[in-house]
Structure formats: C-alpha cells, structure tokens
mmCIF file of C-alpha atoms in Angstrom:
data_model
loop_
_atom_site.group_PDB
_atom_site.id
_atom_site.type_symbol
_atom_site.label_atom_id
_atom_site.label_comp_id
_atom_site.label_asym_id
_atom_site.label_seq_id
_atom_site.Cartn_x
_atom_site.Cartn_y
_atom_site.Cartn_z
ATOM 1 C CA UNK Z 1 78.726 33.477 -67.968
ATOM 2 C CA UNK Z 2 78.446 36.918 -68.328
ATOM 3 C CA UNK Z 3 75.391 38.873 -66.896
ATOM 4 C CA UNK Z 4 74.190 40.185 -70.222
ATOM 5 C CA UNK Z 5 74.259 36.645 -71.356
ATOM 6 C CA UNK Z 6 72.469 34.984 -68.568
ATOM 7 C CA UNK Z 7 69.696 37.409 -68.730
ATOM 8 C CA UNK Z 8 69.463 36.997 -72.645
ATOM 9 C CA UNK Z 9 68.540 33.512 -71.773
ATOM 10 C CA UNK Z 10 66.270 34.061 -69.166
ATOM 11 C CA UNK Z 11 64.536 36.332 -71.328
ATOM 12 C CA UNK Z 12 64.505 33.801 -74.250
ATOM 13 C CA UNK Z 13 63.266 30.933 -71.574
ATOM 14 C CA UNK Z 14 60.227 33.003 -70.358
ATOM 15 C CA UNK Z 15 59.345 34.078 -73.716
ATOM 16 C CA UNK Z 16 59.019 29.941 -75.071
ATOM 17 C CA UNK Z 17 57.612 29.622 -71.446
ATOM 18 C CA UNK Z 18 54.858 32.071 -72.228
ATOM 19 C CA UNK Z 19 54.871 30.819 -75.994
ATOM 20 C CA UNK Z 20 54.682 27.605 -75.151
ATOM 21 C CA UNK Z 21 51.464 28.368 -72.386
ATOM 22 C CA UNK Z 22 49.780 30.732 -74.525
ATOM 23 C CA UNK Z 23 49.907 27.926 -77.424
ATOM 24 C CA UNK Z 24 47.925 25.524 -74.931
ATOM 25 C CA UNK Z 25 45.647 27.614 -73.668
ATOM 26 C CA UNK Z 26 44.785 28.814 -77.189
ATOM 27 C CA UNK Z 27 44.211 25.054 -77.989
ATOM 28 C CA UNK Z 28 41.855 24.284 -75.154
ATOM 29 C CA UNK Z 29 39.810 27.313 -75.539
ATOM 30 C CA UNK Z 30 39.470 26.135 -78.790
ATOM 31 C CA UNK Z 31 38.274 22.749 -77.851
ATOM 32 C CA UNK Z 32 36.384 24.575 -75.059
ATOM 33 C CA UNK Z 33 34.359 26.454 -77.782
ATOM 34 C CA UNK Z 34 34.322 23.523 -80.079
ATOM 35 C CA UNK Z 35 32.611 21.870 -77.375
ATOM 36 C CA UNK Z 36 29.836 24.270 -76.494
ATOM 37 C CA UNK Z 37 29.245 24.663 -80.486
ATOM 38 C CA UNK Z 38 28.590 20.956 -81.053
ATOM 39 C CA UNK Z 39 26.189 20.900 -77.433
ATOM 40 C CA UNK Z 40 24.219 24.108 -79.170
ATOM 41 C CA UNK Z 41 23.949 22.012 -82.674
ATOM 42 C CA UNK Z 42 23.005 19.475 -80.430
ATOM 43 C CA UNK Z 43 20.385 20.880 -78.400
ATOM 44 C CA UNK Z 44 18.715 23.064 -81.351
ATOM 45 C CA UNK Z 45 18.389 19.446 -83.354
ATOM 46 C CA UNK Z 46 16.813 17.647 -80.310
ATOM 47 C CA UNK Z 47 14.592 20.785 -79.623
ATOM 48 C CA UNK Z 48 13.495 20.948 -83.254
ATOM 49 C CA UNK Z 49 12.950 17.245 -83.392
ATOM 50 C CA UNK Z 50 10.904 16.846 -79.903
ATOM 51 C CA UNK Z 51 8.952 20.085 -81.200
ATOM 52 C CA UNK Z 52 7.743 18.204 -84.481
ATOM 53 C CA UNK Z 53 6.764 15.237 -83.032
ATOM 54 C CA UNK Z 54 4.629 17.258 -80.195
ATOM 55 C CA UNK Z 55 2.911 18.954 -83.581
ATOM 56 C CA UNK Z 56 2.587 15.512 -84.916
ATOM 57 C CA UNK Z 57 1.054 13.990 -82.234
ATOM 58 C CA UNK Z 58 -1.796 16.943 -82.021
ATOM 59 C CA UNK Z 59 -2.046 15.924 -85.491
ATOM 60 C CA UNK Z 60 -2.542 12.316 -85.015
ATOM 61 C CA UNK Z 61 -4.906 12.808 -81.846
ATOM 62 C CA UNK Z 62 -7.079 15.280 -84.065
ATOM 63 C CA UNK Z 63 -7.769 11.709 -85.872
ATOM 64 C CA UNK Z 64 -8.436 9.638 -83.294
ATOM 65 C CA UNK Z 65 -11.025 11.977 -82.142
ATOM 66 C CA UNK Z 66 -12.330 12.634 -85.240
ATOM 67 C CA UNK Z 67 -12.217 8.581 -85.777
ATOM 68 C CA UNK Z 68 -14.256 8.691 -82.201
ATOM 69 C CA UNK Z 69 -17.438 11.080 -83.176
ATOM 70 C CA UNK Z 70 -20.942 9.278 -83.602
ATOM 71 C CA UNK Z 71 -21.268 10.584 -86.882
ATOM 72 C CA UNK Z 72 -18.096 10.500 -88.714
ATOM 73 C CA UNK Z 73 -17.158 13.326 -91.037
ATOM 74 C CA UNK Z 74 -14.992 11.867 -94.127
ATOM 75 C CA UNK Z 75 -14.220 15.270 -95.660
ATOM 76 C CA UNK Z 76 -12.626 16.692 -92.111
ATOM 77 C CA UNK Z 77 -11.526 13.142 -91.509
ATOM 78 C CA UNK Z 78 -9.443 12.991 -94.410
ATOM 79 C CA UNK Z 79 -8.103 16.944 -93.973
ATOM 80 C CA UNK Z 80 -6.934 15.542 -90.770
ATOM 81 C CA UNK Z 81 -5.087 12.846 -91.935
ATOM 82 C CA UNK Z 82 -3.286 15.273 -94.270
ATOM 83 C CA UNK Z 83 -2.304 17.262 -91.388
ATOM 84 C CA UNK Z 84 -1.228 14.541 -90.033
ATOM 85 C CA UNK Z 85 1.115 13.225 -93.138
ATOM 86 C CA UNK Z 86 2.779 16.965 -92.889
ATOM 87 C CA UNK Z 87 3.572 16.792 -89.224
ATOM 88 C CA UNK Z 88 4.850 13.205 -90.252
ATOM 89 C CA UNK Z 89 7.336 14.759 -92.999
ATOM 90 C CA UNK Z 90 7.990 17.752 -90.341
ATOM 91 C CA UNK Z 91 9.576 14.902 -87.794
ATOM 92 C CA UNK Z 92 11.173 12.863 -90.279
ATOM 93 C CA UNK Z 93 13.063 15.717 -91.391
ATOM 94 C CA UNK Z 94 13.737 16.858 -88.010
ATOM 95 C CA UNK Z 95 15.036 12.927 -87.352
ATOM 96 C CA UNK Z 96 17.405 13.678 -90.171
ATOM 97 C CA UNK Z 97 19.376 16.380 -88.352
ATOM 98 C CA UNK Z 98 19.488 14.330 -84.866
ATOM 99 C CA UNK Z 99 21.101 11.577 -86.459
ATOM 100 C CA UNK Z 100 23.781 13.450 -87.981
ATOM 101 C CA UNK Z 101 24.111 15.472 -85.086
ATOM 102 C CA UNK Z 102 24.312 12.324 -82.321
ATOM 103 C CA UNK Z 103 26.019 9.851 -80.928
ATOM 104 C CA UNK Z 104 24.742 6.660 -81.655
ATOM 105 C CA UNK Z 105 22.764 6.182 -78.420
ATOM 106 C CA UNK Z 106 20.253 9.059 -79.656
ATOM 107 C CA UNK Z 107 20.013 7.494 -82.815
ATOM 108 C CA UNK Z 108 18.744 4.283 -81.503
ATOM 109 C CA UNK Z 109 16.207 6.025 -79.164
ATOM 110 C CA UNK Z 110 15.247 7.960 -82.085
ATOM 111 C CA UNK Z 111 14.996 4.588 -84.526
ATOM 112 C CA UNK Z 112 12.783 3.682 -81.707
ATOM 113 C CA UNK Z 113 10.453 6.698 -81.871
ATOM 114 C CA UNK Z 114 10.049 5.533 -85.404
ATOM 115 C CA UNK Z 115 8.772 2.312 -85.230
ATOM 116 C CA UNK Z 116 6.898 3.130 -82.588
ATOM 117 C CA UNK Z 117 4.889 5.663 -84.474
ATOM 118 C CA UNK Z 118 5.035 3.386 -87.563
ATOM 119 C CA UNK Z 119 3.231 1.271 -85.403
ATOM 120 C CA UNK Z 120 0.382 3.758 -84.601
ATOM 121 C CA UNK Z 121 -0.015 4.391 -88.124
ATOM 122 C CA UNK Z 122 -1.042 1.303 -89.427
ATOM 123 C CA UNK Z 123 -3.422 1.056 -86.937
ATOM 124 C CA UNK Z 124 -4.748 4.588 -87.460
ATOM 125 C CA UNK Z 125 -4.510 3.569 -91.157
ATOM 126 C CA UNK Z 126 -7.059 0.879 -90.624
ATOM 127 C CA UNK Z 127 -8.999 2.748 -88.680
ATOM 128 C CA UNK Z 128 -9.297 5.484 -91.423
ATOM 129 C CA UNK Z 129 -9.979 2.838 -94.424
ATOM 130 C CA UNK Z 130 -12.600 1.042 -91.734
ATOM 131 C CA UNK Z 131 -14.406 4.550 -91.481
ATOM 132 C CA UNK Z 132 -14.492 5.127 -95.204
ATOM 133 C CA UNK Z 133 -15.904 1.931 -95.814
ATOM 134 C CA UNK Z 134 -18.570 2.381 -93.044
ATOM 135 C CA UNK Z 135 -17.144 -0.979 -91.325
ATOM 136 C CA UNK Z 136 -17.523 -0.610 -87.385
ATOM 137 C CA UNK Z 137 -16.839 -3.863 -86.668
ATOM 138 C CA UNK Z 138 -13.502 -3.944 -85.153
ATOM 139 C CA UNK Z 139 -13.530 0.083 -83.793
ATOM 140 C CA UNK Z 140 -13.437 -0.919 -80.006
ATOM 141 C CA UNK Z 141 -10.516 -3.169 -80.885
ATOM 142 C CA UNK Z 142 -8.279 -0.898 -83.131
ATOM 143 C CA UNK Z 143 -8.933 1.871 -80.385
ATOM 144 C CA UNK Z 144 -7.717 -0.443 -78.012
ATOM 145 C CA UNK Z 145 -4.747 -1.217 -79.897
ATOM 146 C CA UNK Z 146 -3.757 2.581 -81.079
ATOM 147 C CA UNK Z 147 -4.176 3.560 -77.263
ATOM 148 C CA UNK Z 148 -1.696 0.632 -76.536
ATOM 149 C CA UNK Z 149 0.475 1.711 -79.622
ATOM 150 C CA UNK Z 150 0.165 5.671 -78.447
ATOM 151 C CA UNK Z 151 1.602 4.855 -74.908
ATOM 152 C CA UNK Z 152 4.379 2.788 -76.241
ATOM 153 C CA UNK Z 153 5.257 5.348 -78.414
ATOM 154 C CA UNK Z 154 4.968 7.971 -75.599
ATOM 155 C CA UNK Z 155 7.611 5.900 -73.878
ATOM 156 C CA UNK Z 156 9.942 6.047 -76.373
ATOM 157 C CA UNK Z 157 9.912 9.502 -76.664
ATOM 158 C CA UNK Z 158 10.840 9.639 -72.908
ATOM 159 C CA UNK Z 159 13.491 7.616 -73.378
ATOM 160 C CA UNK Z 160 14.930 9.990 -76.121
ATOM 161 C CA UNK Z 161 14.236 12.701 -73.522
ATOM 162 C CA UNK Z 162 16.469 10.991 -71.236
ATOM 163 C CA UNK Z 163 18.860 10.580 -74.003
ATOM 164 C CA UNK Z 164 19.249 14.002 -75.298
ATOM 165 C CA UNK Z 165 19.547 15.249 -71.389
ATOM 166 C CA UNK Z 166 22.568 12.628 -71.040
ATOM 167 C CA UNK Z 167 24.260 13.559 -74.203
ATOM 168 C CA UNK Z 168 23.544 17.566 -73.160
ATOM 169 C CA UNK Z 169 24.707 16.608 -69.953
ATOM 170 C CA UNK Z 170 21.527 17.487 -68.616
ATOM 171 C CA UNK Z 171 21.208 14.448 -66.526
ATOM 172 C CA UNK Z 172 20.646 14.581 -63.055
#
C-alpha cells in the first residue's frame, strides 16, 4: 500500500473515530441536561407543593384558634374557614403538578398528605357546625382528636419530605 493511501485511511479512521466520539458525547450531554431539567421540574413542583400546604396549615391553625377563644366570633370564624378552603384549592393544585411530575413513590406520600388532611377537616368541620350551633358539648373531644389528626398529618408531610429529598437525591 502506497503511502498516500495508507494515510487517506488513517485520516478517514480518525475522522469516524472522532465522529463516532463526538456523536456519544453529544448524546450523554444530552441525557446529562435532560436529567438536571426533569430534577429542576422536580424540585420547583415539590417546593410549590410543600409551600401551599405550609400556607394551608396557617390557614387551618387560624381556625383552631379561633375555634379555641371564650367568646367565639362566627363572622371571623367563618372568614377563616374561607381562607382556609383557598389554601385548600392552592395545595390541591400544587398536588396536581407533583403527581405528574413524580415517580410513583411521591405520589403515594402525597395521596397520604391527602387523607391525612381530609381527616383534619371533618373534624374541623364539626367543630365549625358545633360552634355555629352554640353546641360545646364535645369541644374537649374534637380538639383532642384534630390535635391527633394535625400530628398525623404532620408526619406525612415528613415523609414526603423524605421523599422528594430521595427522588432529588437529596438524601443523606
């Protein structure tokens, strides 16, 4: 083989070497960035969703304080509980994006979140009809119960902490 020949196709070699690495590293850049896309998505839907249910659960205390007072006061009561109901919406449409946006194992922790507030709200539901109707008869034992119900549902939330930190790869 001549010289010009055998450097032709050395030349040709290095240059589907080079194609051939460029091509792969182009692909796992891409999956690198694909990657760190998805985490942000990620994190920005767990942030949003762990922010709303902090503003709901200011809410929801404001009503069990309120709920507390010696002399209840139905008007500021009942504004309360509309706050409340918005916060609600605000963390139910917050849920929405986390479950598209997770792996299954968030979306169980955050199905647990749920009925663990679903919970509190019956109670705090009774509680509110009790009020309006002047009936103090079973206060001490719905307080008991929404205080169970609150740090039930304050577990849960930790476990979606724990969760989100996993699937962010947070987890230490």
């Amino acid at each position: 083989m001549d010289a010009g020949l055998a450097a032709l196709l050395g030349a040709a070699v290095g240059s589907l070497t080079t194609l051939g690495a460029a091509v792969v590293n182009g692909r796992t850049q891409a999956r690198t960035q694909h990657v760190q896309w998805r985490r942000q998505h990620r994190r920005d839907a767990y942030t949003a969703y762990l922010s709303a249910l902090h503003d709901r659960d200011i809410a929801m205390d404001a009503i069990l304080n309120a709920l507390q007072a010696e002399a209840l006061d139905l008007p500021e009561l009942d504004g309360t509980v509309r706050h409340f109901i918005a916060r609600a919406r605000d963390v139910h449409r917050a849920a929405e994006v986390v479950i598209l946006e997770g792996p299954p194992s968030i979306v169980e922790a955050t199905d647990r979140i749920a009925e663990e507030s679903r919970g509190l709200s019956e109670v705090m539901q009774r509680m509110v009809k009790d009020a309006h109707a002047g009936d103090t008869s079973e206060r001490a034992e719905h307080s008991a119960t929404a205080s169970a119900r609150e740090r039930r549902l304050y577990r849960a939330v930790s476990e979606f902490r724990v969760q989100a930190r996993s699937i962010l790869g947070n987890a230490d």
